[in-house]
Short mmCIF file of C-alpha atoms and ligand atoms in Angstrom, two decimals:
data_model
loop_
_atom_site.label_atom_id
_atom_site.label_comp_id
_atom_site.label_asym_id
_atom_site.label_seq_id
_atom_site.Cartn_x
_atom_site.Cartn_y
_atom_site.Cartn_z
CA UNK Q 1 -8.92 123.44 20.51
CA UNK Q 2 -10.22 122.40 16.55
CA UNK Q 3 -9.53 124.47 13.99
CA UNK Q 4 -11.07 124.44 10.71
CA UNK Q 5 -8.54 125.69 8.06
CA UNK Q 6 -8.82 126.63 4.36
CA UNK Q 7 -5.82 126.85 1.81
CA UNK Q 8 -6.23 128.23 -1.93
CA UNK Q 9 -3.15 130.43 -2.22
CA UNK Q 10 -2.19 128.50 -5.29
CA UNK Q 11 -3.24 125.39 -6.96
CA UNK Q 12 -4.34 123.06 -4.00
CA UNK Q 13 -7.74 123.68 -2.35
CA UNK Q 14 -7.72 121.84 1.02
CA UNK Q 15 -9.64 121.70 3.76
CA UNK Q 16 -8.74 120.68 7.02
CA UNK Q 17 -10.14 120.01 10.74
CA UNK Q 18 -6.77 120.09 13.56
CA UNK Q 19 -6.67 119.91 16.88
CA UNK Q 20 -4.15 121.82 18.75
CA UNK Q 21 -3.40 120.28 22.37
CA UNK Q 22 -0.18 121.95 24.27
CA UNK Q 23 3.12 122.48 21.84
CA UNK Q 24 1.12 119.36 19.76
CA UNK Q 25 -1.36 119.69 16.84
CA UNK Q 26 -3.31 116.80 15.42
CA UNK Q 27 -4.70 115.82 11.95
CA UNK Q 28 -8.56 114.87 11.87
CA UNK Q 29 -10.19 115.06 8.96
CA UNK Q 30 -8.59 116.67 5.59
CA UNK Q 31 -10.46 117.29 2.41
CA UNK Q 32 -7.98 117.93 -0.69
CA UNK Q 33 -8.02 118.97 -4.43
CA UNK Q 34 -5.66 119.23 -6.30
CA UNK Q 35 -5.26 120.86 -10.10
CA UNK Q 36 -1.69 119.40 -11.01
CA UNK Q 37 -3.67 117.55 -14.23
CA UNK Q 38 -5.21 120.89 -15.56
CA UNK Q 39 -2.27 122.90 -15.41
CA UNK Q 40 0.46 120.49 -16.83
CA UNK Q 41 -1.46 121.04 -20.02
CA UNK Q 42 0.17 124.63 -19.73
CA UNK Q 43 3.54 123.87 -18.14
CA UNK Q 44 2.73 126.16 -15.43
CA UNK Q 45 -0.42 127.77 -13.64
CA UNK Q 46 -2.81 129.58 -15.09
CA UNK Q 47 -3.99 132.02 -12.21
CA UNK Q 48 -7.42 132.49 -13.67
CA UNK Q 49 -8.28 128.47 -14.07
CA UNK Q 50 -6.73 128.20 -10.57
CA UNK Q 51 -9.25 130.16 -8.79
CA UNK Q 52 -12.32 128.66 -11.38
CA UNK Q 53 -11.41 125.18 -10.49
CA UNK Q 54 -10.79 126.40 -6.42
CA UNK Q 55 -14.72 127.49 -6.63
CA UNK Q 56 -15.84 124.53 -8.39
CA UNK Q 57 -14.52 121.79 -5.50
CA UNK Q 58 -14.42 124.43 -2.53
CA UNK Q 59 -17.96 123.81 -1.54
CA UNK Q 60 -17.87 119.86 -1.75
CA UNK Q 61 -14.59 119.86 0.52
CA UNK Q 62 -15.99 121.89 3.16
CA UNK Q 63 -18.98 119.62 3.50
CA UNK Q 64 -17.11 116.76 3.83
CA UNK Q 65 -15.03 118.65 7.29
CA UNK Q 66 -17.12 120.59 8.39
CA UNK Q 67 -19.31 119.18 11.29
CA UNK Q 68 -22.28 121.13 12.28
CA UNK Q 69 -23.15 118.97 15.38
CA UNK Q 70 -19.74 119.95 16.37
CA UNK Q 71 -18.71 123.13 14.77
CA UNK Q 72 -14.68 124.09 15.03
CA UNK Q 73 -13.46 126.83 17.43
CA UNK Q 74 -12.45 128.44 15.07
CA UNK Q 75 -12.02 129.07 11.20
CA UNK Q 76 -8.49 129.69 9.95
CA UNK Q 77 -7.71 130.90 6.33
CA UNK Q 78 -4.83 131.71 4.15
CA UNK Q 79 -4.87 135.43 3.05
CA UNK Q 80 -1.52 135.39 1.54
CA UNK Q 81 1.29 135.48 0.01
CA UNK Q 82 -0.17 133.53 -3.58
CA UNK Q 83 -2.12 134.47 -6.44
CA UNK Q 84 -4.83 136.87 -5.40
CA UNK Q 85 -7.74 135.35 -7.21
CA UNK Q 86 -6.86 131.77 -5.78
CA UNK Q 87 -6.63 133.53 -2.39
CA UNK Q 88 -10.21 135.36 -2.95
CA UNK Q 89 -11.82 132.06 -2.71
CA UNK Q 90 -10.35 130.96 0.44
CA UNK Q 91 -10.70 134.01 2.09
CA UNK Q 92 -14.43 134.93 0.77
CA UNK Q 93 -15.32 131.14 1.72
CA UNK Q 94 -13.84 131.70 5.15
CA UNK Q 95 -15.64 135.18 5.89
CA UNK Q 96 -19.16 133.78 4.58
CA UNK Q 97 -18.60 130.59 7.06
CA UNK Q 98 -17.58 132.61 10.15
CA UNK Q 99 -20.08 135.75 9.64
CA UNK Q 100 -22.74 133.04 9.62
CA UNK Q 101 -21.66 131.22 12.80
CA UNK Q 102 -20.29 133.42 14.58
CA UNK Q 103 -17.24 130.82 14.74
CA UNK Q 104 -13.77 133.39 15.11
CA UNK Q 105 -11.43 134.08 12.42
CA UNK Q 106 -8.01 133.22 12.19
CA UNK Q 107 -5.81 135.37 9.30
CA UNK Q 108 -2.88 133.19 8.35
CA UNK Q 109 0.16 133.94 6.16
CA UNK Q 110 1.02 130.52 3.79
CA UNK Q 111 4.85 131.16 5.03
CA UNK Q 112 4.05 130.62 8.57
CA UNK Q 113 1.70 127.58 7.87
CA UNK Q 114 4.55 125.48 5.90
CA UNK Q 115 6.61 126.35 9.05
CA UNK Q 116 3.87 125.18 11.27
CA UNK Q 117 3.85 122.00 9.18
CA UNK Q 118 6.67 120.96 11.59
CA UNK Q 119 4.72 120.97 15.11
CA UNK Q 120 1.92 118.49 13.11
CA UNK Q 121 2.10 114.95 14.91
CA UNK Q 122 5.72 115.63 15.94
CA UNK Q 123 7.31 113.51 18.13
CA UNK Q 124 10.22 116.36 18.46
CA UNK Q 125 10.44 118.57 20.95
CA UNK Q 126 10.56 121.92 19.09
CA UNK Q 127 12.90 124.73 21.07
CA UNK Q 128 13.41 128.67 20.21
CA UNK Q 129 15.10 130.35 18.97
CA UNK Q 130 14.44 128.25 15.66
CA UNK Q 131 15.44 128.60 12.29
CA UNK Q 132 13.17 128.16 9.28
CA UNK Q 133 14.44 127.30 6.06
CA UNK Q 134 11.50 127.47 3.72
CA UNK Q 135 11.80 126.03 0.43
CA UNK Q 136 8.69 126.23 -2.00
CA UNK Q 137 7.65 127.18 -5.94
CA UNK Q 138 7.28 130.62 -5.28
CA UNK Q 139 9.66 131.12 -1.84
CA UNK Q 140 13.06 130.57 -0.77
CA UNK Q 141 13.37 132.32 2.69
CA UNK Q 142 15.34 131.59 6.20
CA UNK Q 143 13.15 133.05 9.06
CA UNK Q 144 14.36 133.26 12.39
CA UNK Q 145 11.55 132.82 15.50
CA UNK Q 146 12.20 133.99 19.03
CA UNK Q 147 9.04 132.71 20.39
CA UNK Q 148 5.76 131.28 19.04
CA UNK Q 149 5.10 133.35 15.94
CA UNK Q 150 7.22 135.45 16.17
CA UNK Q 151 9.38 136.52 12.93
CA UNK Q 152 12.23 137.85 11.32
CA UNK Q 153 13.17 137.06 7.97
CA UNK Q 154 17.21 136.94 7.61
CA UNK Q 155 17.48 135.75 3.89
CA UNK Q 156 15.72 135.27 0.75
CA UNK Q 157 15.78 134.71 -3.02
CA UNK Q 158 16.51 137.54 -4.76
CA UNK Q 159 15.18 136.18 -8.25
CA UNK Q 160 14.15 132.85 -8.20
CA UNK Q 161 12.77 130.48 -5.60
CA UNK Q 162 14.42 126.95 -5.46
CA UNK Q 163 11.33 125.13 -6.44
CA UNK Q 164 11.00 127.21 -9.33
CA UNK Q 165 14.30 126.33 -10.42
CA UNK Q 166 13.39 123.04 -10.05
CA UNK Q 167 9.93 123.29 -12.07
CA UNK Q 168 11.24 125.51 -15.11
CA UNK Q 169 14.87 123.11 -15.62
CA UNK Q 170 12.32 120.26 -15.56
CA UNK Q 171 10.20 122.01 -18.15
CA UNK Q 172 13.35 122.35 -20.22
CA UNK Q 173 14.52 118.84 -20.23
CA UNK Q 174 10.72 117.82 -21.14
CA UNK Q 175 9.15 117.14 -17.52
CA UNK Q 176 5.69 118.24 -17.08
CA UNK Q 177 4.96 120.03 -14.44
CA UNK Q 178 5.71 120.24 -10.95
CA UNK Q 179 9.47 119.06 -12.64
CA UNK Q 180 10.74 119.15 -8.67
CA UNK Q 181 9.55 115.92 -7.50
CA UNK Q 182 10.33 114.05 -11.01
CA UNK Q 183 13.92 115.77 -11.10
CA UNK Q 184 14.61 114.19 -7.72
CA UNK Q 185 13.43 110.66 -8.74
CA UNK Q 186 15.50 110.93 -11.98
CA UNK Q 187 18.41 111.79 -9.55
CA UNK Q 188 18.31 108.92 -7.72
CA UNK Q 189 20.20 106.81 -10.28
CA UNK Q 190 22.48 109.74 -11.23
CA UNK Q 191 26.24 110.57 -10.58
CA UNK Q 192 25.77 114.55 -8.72
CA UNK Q 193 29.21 114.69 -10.03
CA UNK Q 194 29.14 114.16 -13.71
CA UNK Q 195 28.11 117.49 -14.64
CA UNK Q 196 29.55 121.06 -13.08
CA UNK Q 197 26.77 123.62 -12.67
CA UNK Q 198 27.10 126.72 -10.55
CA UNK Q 199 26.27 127.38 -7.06
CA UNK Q 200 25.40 131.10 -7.11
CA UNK Q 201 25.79 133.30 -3.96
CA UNK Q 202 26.89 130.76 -2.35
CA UNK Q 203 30.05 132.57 -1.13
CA UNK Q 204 28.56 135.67 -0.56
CA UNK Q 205 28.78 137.37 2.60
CA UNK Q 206 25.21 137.10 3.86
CA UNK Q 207 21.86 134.75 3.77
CA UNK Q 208 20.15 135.51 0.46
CA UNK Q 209 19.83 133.20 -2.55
CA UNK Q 210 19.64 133.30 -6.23
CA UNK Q 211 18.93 130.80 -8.35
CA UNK Q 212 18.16 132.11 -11.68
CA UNK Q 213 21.67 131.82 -12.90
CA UNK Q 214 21.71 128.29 -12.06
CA UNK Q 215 18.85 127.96 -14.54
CA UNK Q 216 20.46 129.80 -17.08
CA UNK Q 217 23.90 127.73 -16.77
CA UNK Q 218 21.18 124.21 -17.03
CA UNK Q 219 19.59 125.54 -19.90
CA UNK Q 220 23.19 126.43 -21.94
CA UNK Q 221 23.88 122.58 -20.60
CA UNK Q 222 20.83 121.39 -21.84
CA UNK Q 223 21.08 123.04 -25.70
CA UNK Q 224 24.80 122.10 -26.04
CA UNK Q 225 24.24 118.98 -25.34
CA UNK Q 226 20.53 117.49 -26.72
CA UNK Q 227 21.66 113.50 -25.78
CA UNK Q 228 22.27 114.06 -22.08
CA UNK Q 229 22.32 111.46 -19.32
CA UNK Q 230 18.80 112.67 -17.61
CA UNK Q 231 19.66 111.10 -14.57
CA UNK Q 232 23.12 112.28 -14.09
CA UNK Q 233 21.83 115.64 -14.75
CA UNK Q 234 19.04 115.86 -12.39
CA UNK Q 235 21.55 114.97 -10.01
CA UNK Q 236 24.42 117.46 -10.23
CA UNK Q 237 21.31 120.11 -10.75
CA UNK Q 238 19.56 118.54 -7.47
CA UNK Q 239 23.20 118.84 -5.39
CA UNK Q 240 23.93 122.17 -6.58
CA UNK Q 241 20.59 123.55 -5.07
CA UNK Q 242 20.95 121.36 -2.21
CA UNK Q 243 24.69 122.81 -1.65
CA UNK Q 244 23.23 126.84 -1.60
CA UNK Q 245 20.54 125.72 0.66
CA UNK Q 246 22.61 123.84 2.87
CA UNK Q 247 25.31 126.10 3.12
CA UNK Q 248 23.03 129.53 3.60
CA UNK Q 249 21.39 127.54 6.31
CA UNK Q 250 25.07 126.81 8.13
CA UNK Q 251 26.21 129.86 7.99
CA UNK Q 252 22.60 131.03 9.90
CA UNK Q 253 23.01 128.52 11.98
CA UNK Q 254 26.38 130.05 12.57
CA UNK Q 255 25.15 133.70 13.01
CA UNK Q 256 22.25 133.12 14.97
CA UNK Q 257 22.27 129.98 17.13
CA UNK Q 258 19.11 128.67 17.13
CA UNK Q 259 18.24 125.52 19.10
CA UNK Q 260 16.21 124.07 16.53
CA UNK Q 261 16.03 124.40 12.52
CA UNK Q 262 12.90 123.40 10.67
CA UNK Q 263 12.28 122.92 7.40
CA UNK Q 264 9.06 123.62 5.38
CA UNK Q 265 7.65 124.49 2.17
CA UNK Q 266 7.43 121.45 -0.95
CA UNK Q 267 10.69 121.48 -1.60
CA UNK Q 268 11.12 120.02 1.87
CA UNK Q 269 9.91 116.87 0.12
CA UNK Q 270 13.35 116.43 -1.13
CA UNK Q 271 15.04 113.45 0.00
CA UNK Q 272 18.54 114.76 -0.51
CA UNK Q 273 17.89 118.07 1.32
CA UNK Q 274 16.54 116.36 4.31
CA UNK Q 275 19.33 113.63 4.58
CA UNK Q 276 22.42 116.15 4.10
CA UNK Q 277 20.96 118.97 6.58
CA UNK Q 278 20.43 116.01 8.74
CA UNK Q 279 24.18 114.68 8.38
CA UNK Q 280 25.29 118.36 8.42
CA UNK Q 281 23.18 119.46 11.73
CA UNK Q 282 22.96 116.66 14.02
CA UNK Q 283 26.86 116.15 14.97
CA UNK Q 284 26.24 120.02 16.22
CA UNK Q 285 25.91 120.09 20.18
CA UNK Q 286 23.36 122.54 20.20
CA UNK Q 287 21.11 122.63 17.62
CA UNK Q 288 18.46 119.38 16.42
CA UNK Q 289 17.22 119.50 12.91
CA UNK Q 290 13.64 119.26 12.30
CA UNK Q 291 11.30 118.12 9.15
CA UNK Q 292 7.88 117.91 8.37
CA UNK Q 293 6.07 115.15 7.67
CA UNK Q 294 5.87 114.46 4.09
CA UNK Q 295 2.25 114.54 3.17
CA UNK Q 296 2.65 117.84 5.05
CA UNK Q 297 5.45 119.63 2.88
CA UNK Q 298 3.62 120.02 0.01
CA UNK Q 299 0.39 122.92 0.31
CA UNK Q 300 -2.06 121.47 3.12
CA UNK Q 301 -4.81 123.16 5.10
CA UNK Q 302 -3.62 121.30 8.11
CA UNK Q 303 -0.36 123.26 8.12
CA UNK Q 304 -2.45 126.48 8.33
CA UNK Q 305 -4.63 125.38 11.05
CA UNK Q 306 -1.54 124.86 12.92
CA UNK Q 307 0.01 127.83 12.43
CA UNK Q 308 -3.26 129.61 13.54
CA UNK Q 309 -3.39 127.61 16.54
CA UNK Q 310 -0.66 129.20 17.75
CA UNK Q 311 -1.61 132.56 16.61
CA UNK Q 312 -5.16 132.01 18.35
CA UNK Q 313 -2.52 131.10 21.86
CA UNK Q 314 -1.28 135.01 21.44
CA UNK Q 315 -5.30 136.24 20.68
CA UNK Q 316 -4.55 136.02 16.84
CA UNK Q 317 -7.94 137.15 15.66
CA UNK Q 318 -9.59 139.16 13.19
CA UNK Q 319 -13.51 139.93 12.21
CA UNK Q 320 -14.49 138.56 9.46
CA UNK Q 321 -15.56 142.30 8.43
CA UNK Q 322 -11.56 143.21 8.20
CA UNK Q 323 -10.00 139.96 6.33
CA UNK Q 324 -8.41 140.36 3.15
CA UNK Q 325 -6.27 138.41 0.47
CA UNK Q 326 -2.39 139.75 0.26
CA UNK Q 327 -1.12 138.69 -2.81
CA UNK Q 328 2.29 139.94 -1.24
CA UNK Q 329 1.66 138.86 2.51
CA UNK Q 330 5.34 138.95 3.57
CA UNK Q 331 6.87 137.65 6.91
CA UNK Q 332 9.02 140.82 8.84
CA UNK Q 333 12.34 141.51 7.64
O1 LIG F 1 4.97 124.63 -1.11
P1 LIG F 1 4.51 124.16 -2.43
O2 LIG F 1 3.58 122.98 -2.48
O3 LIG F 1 3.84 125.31 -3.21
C1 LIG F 1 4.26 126.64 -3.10
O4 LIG F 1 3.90 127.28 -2.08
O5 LIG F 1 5.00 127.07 -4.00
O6 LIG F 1 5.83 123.84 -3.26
C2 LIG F 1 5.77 123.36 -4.56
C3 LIG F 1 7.20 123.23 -5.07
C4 LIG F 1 7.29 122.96 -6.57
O7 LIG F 1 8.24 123.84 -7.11
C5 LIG F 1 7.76 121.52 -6.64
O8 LIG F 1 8.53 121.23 -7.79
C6 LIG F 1 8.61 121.42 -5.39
O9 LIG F 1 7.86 122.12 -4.43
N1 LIG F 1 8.83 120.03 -4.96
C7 LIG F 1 10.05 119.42 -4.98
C8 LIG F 1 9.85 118.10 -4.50
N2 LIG F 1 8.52 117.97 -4.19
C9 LIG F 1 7.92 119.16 -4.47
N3 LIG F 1 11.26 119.87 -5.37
C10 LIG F 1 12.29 119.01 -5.27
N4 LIG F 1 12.20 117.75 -4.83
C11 LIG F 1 11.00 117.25 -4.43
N5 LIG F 1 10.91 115.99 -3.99
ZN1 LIG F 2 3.47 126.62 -0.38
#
C-alpha cells in the first residue's frame, strides 16, 4: 500500500510517498522544507510566518511526490497537535487533493507519527505491549500501546517539554535556535559532572515530568557565572535531562512490562539518550529497546504516512468533508 503524507504542524513542511508492506514501511520519495533560517532571526517560531512560508513551498513539494500516472492509495495528513495555522495548510492541502481524486483520507495525530518513525526501514522486530517515550519541542510523553494504534498515555510534562528545555537554555547561553542539537555537540567535549543542576520529579512517585525548574536552576547558573565552560555545561544540562528521561522510562518499564520501548520525537536525535537507554534496557530479559532512524526523529512526512498505514490496517478513514486541524490533538490518557 503507498501512502502520500503531508506534515505542517510546526515549522517543517514535508511531503512524503511510503509504502507499507506487512509490520514494514518503506521510504520512496520525500520532499522537505524547512524554516530553521527564518525563525532563528526570532529565537523561536513565529506561528504566523510558519504557516506563510508552509503555503509558499507546499505546492512545489507536492509536485515533486506526487505521481499522477500512479496516484497513492491514499492521502495521509497531520491534523494535530501543533500550531493551528501551520496545521490549516496541511490539512486544507490534503482535503483539496483527496476531494479531487477521490484518493481516501487518512487523519493522523503528529504524536503517533514520531512513534511510527520506529517501524520505518526497521530491521527490528517490533512486539506489544510497547512503550513510547516521546521526546520533542513541544512534547514530553510515555504512551503505552497494546496493539497497533492503540493508546494510553501514562506520563507527561507538566510544564515544559524536554526539547524546549533544551531550545530556551540554548537561547540563554547565546545558541540560536533549535539550541537542542548544538547543546549536544557542545557536550561532547564536556565533563556531565562539573556542574550540579537538578533533576526535577525525578523521585516522584509516578511517570510525569517537569522541566521548567531545570531551566530556571541553568539560567541562575548561567547569570552567576558569565565565563562558563560551554561545554562542560551543556553536558551536566544534557545528563540531567537524560537522567529524568531515563529514569521515568525505568520505572514504566517497571510498572508496565512492555516487550518493546521506542523512542520518537527530535529529541530522539540525542546521542546520549539513545546510548544510555540502550545500556540501561538491553541487559533486561524481556524487553529490546528501539530507535528511529535519525533522519526520521526530527518532523518528517514519512513518519506520518506510517503511522496512517497502520491506522488505514484498522479502517482508519475519514471524508475529506469531516477533517479538521486540532491544535490540541491529544493521545488517550
Ligand atoms: O519533533 P521535533 O522535530 O519538533 C516538535 O514536534 O517539537 O523536535 C524538535 C526538538 C527541538 O526542541 C530540538 O532542540 C530537539 O528536538 N532536538 C534535540 C536534538 N536534535 C533535535 N535535542 C537534543 N539533542 C539533539 N541532538
Ligand atoms: Zn514533532
Amino acid at each position: 500500500m503507498k501512502i502520500l503524507s503531508i506534515e505542517t504542524s510546526c515549522d517543517d513542511t514535508s511531503v512524503a510517498l511510503i509504502e507499507g508492506n506487512g509490520d514494514n514501511v518503506t521510504l520512496l520519495k520525500e520532499a522537505h522544507a524547512s524554516q530553521i533560517d527564518v525563525h532563528k532571526i526570532y529565537g523561536g517560531i513565529v506561528p504566523e510566518v510558519a504557516a506563510r512560508k508552509h503555503t509558499e513551498v507546499m505546492s512545489l513539494l507536492l509536485a515533486e511526490v506526487f505521481e499522477k500516472q500512479n496516484p497513492p492509495d491514499a492521502i495521509a495528513v497531520t491534523a494535530g497537535p501543533g500550531l493551528l495555522t501551520s496545521l490549516l495548510v496541511g490539512v486544507e492541502t490534503a482535503k483539496t487533493l483527496s476531494s479531487l481524486t477521490n484518493i481516501p483520507l487518512i487523519r493522523t495525530n503528529h504524536m503517533e507519527g514520531h512513534i511510527y518513525a520506529n517501524w520505518i526501514e526497521q530491521e527490528h522486530d517490533i512486539q506489544f505491549p510497547a512503550l513510547a517515550l516521546i521526546v520533542s519541542g513541544g512534547h514530553t510523553e510515555l504512551v503505552l500501546m497494546s496493539s497497533h494504534t492503540t493508546y494510553k498515555k501514562i506520563g507527561e510534562t507538566v510544564d515544559d517539554a524536554a526539547g524546549e528545555a533544551f531550545d530556551k537554555v540554548g537561547k540563554f547561553i547565546g545558541l540560536t535556535y533549535p539550541g537542542g542539537p548544538k547543546i549536544s555537540k557542545h557536550a561532547e567535549q564536556g565533563n556531565p559532572d562539573t556542574i550540579k543542576l537538578p533533576r526535577p520529579m525525578i523521585d516522584s512517585d509516578n511517570l510525569n515530568f517537569s522541566f521548567s525548574g531545570l531551566k530556571t536552576a541553568a539560567k541562575l547558573y548561567i547569570e552567576k557565572n558569565p565565563d562558563l565552560n560551554i561545554a562542560d555545561f551543556s553536558a551536566s544540562l544534557e545528563q540531567a535531562i537524560v537522567d529524568v528521561l531515563v529514569s521515568k522510562t525505568l520505572r514504566a518499564i517497571a510498572e508496565h512490562n512492555p516487550k518493546t520501548v521506542v523512542l520518537g520525537g527530535g529529541v530522539a536525535a540525542n546521542k546520549k539518550l539513545r546510548a544510555t537507554l540502550t545500556e540501561k534496557i538491553d541487559p533486561l530479559p524481556e524487553t529490546t529497546f528501539i530507535a528511529p532512524h535519525i533522519p526520521y526523529c526530527m518532523d518528517n512526512a514519512a513518519m506520518i504516512g506510517s503511522a496512517a498505514y497502520f491506522k488505514a490496517q484498522k479502517d482508519g478513514y475519514t471524508d475529506w468533508k469531516d477533517i479538521t486541524a486540532d491544535p490540541v490533538w491529544e493521545l488517550p490518557k
